Structures are given as C-alpha cells and as structure tokens.
PDB file of C-alpha atoms in Angstrom:
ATOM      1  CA  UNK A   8     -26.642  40.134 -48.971  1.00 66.00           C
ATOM      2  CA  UNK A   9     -27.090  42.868 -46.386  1.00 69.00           C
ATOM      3  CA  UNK A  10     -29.393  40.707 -44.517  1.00 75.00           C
ATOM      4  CA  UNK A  11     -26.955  38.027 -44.616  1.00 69.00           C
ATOM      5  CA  UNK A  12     -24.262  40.384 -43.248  1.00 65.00           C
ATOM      6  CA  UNK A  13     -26.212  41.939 -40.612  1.00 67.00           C
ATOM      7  CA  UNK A  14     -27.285  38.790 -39.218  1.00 72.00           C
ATOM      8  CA  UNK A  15     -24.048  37.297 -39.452  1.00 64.00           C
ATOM      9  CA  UNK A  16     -22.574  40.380 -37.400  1.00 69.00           C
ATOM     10  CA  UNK A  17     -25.341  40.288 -35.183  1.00 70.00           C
ATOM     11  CA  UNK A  18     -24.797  36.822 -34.183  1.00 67.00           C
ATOM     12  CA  UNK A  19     -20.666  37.473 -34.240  1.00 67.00           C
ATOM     13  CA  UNK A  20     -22.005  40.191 -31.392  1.00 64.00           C
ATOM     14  CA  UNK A  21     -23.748  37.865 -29.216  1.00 59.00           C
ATOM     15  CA  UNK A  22     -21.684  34.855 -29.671  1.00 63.00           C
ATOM     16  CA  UNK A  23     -18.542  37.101 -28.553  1.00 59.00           C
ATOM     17  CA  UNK A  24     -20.679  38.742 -25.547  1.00 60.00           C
ATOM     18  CA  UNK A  25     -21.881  35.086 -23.993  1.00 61.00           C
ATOM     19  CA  UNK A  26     -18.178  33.838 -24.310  1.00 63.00           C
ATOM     20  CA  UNK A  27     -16.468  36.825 -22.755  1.00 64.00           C
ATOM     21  CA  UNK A  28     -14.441  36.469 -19.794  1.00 76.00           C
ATOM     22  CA  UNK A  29     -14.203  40.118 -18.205  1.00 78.00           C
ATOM     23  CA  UNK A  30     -17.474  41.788 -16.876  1.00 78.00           C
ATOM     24  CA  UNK A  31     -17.194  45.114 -15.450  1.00 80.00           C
ATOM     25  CA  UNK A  32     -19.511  44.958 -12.358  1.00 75.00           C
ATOM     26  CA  UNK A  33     -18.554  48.624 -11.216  1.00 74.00           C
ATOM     27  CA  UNK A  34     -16.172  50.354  -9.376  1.00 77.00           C
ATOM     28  CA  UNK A  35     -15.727  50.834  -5.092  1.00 72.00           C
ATOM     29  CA  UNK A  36     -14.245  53.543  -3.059  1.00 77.00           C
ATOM     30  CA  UNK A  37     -10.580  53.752  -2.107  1.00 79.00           C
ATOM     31  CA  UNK A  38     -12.119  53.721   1.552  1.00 82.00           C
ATOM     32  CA  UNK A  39     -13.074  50.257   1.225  1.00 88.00           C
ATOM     33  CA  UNK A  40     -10.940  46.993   1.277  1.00 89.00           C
ATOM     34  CA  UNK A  41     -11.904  43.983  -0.041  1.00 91.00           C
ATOM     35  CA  UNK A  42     -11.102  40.501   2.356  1.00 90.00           C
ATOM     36  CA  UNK A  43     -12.260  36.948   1.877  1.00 89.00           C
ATOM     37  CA  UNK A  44     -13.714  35.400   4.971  1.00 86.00           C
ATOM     38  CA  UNK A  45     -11.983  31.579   5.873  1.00 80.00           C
ATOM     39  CA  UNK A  46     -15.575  30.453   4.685  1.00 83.00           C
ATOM     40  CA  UNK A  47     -14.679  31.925   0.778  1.00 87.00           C
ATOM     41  CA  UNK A  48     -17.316  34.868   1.195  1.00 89.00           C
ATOM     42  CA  UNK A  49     -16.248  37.755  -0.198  1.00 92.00           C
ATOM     43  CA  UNK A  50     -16.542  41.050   2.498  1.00 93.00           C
ATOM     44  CA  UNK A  51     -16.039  44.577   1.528  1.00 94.00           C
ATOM     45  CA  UNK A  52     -14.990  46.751   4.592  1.00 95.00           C
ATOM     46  CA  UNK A  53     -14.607  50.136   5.878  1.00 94.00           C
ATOM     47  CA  UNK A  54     -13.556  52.141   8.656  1.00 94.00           C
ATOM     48  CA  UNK A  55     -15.704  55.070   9.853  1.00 93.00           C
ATOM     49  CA  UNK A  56     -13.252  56.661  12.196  1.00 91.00           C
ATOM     50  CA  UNK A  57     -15.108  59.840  13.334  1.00 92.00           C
ATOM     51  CA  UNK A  58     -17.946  56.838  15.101  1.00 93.00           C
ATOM     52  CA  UNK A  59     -14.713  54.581  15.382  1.00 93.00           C
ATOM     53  CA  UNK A  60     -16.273  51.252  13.893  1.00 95.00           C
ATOM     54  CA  UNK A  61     -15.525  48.976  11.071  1.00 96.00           C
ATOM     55  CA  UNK A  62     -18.349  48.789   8.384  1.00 96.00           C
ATOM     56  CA  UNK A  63     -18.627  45.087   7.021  1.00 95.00           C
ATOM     57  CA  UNK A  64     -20.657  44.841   3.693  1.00 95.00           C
ATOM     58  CA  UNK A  65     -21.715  41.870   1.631  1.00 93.00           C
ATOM     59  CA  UNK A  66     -20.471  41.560  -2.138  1.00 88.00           C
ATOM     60  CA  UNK A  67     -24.086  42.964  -3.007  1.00 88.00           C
ATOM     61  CA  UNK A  68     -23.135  46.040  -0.897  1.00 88.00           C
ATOM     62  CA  UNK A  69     -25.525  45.485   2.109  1.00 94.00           C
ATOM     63  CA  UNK A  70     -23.932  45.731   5.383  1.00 96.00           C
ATOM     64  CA  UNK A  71     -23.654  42.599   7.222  1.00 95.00           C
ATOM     65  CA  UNK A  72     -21.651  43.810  10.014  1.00 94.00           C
ATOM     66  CA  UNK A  73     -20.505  46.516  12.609  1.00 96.00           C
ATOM     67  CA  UNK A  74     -17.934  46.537  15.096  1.00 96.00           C
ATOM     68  CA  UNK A  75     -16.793  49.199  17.291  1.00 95.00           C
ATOM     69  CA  UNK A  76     -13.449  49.429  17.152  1.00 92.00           C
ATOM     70  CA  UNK A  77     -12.175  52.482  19.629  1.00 79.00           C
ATOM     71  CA  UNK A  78      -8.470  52.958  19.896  1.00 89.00           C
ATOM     72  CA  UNK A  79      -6.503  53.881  22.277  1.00 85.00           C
ATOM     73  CA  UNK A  80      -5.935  57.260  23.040  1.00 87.00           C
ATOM     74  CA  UNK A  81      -3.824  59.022  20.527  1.00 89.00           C
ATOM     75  CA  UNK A  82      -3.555  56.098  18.506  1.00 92.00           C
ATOM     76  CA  UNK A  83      -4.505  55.864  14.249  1.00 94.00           C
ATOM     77  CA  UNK A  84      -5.682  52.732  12.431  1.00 94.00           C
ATOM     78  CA  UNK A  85      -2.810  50.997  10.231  1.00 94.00           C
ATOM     79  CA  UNK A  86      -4.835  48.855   8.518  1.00 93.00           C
ATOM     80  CA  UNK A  87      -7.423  46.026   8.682  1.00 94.00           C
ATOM     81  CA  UNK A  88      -5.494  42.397   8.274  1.00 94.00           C
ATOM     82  CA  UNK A  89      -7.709  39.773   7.964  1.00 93.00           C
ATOM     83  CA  UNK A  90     -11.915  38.981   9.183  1.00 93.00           C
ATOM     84  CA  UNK A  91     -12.797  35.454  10.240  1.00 92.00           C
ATOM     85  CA  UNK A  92     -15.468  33.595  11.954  1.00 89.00           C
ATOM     86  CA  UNK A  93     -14.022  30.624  13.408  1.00 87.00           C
ATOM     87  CA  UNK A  94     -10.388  31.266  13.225  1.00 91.00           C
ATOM     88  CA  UNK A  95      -9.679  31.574  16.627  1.00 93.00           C
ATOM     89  CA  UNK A  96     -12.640  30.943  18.539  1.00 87.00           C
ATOM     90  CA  UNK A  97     -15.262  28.002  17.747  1.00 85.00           C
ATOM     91  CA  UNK A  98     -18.224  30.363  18.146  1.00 87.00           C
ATOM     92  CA  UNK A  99     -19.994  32.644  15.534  1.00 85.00           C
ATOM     93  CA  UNK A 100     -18.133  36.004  16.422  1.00 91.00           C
ATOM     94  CA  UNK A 101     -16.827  37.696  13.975  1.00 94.00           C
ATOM     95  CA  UNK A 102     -13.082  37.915  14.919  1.00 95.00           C
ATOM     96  CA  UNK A 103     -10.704  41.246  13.117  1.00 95.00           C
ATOM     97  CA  UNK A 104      -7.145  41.300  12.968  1.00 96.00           C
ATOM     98  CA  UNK A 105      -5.996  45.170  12.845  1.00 96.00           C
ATOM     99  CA  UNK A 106      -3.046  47.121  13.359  1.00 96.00           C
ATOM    100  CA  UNK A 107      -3.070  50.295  15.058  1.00 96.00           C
ATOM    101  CA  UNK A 108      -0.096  52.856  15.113  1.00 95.00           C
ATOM    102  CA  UNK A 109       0.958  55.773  17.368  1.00 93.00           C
ATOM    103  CA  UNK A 110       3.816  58.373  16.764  1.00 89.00           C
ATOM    104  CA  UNK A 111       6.331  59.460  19.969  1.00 82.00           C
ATOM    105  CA  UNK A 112       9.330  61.611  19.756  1.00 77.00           C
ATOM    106  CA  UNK A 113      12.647  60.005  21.217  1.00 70.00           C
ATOM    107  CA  UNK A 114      16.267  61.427  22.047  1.00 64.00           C
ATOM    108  CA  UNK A 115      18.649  59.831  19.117  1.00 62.00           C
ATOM    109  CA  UNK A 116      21.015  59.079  22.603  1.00 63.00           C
ATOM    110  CA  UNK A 117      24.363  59.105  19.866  1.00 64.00           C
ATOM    111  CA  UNK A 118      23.390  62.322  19.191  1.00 63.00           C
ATOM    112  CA  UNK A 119      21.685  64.235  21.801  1.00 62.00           C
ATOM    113  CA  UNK A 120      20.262  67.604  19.064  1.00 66.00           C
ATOM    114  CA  UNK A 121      18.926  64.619  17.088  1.00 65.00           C
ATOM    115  CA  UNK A 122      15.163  63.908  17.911  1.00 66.00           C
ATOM    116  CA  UNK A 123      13.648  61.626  15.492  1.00 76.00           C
ATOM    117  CA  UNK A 124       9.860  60.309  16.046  1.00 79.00           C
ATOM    118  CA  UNK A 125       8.949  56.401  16.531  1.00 82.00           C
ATOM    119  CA  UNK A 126       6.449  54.825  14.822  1.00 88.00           C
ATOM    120  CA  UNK A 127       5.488  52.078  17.390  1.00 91.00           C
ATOM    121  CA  UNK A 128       2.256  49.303  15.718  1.00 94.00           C
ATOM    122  CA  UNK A 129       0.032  47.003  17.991  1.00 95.00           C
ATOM    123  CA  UNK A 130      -1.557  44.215  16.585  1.00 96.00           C
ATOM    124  CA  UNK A 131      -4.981  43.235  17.569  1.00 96.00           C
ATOM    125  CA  UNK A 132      -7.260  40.388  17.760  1.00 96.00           C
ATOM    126  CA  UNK A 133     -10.871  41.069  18.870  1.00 95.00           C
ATOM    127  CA  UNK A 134     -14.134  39.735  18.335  1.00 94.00           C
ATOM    128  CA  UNK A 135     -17.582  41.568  17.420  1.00 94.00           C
ATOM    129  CA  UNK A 136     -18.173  42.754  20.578  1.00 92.00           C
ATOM    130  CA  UNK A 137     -14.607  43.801  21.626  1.00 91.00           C
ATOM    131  CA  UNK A 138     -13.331  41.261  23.433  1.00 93.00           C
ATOM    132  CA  UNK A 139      -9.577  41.227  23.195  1.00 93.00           C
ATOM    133  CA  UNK A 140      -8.513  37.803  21.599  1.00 94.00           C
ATOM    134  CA  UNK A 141      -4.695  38.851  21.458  1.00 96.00           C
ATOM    135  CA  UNK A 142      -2.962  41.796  21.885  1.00 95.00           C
ATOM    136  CA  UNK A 143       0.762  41.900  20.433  1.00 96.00           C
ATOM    137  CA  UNK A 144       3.192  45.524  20.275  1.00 94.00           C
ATOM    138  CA  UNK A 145       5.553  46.414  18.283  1.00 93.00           C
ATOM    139  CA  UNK A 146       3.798  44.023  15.288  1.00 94.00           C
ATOM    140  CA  UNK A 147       1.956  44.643  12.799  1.00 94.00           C
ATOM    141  CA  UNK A 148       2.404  41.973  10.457  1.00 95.00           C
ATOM    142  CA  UNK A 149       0.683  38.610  10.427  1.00 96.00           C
ATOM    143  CA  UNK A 150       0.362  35.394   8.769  1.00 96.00           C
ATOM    144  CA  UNK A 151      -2.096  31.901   8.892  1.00 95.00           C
ATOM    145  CA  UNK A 152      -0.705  29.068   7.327  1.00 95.00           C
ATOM    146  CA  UNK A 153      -0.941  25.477   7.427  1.00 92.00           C
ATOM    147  CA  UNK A 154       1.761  23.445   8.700  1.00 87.00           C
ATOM    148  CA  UNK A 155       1.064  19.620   8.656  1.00 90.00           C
ATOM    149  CA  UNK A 156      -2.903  19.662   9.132  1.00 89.00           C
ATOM    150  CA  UNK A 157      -2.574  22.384  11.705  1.00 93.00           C
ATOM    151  CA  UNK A 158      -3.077  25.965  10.922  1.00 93.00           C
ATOM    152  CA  UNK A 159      -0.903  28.446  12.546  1.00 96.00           C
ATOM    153  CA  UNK A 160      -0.643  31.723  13.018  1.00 97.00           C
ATOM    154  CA  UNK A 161       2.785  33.524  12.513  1.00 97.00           C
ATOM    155  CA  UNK A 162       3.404  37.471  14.130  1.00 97.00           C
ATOM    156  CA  UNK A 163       5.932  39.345  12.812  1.00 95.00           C
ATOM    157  CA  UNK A 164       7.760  41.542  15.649  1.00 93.00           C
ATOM    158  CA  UNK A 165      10.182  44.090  14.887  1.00 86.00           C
ATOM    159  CA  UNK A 166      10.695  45.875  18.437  1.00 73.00           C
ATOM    160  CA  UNK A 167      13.240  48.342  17.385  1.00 64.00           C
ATOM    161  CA  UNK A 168      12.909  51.625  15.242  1.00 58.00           C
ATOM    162  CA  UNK A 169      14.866  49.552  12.109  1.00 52.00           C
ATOM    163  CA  UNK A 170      12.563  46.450  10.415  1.00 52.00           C
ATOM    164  CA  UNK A 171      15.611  44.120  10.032  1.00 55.00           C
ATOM    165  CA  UNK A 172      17.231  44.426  13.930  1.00 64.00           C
ATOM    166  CA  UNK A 173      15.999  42.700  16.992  1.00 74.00           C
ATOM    167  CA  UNK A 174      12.518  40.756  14.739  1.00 86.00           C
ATOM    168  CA  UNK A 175      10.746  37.501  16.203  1.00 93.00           C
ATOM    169  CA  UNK A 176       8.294  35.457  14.511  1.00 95.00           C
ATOM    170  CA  UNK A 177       5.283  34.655  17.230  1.00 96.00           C
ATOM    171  CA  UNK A 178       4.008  31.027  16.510  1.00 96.00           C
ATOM    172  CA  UNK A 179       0.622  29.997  17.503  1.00 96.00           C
ATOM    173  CA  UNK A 180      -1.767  27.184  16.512  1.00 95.00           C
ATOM    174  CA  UNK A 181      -5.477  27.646  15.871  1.00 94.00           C
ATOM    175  CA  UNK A 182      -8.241  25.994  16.981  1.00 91.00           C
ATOM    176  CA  UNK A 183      -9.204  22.621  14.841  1.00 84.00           C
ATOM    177  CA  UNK A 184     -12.230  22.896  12.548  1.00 71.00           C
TER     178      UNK A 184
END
C-alpha cells in the first residue's frame, strides 16, 4: 500500500510539473528594460551612462548590441521608447527611439518672486551609429500604429510647462515592408 501511494504521489508530482504553466526563469536588474523588436525578438537593454551607451542583450543575456548614445550637454536620459530594425529605414541599423530631458529655471512672469524650473524632453530617433533619424522638442511621447495597411508614427507634443495646454499630435508614415 505504501508503494502504491508513493508511486501514485510520485507520478501526481510529475504529471503536475509537465502541465504547469508558470516557470520561474530568474530575475533581472531594475537597470534593465525589456522591449520587443518589430521582428518579435525579445531585447533586454541598458543604459551605461558614465560611457554614455545603450547596452542591447539577447533573451539569453549575451549582448547583441552597443550604441553610443552621448547627450547633449547638461541633458539626462528619460527613458528608452522603442528599438527597431527596419522601422524607419530599409537597412539593417538598429534604429532607438529615446527621450532625453533637461531642467532650466524660468521667471513665473504673473509673479515676478516666483521662479519655478522647466522640465523641457526631446525626442530622438537615431540609428546604431548616431545618425539622427528625427529630432522632435518638447515630446517625449510616441506611438506606431497601423492605420489602413500603413503604419504610422504618432508624436505627442506638449510645448508648454502644463501636459493638457498648447499639445499636437505629429503624424508620420513609415516606410513599407
């Protein structure tokens, strides 16, 4: 009888292991962000700012990429939007979308003892070697959908020091497949 039970649990063991959905594979770094590439692969990436370039790993861990990514002077990283090859050129480049961000003090000009600092993003577009694909201030929101067979590519503006006031949606189309 204790055979019986110990072979049934053994089997209730396995059975339950080859069937179960979850599998922990490990844990990453809060310094890393995980993006899917247009192609489906799955990149894990990370800035290194003191040698200013993005880290691109595989989803074994193994770098596939670097990019140099200096910005301008005075300027901070925001965050990393989206990774592509193919997006928005037809070559092999690897093309990032990133947002950058850089603090300035202004006079409140309704009240002149008031001084208040701006936040003021850029949104960039470069390829793997630095090339400047697009360039767009005060954004640093973005968007690809597709509209009718065509993808596009919507940019969020919001020029003034309040979100809601004075946005613009960018609209451009991206090259076919």
């Amino acid at each position: 009888m204790k055979t019986l039970f110990l072979t049934l649990s053994i089997m209730i063991f396995l059975t339950a292991s080859l069937f179960s959905q979850l599998k922990y594979e490990g844990k990453l770094d809060a310094k890393y962000k995980s993006i899917k590439l247009d192609d489906g692969n799955l990149k894990f990436v990370k800035y290194n700012k003191k040698e200013q370039e993005v880290l691109i790993f595989n989803s074994d861990y193994s770098l596939w990429r670097t990019i140099d990514l200096p910005l301008p002077k005075q300027h901070l990283l925001d965050e990393i939007k989206y990774i592509s090859q193919r997006t928005f050129n037809n070559d092999d480049s690897v093309e990032l979308v990133y947002s950058c961000l850089v603090y300035s003090l202004y006079d409140d000009y309704e009240d002149p003892e008031n001084e208040s600092v701006k936040i003021e993003f850029t949104l960039n577009i470069i390829n793997e070697s630095g090339e400047i694909i697009l360039k767009v201030p005060d954004s640093n929101d973005m968007e690809i959908i597709d509209f009718n067979g065509t993808k596009k590519l919507l940019i969020y503006k919001h020029p003034s020091k309040h979100f809601e006031e004075n946005g613009e949606t960018l609209i451009y189309t991206l090259p076919a497949d």
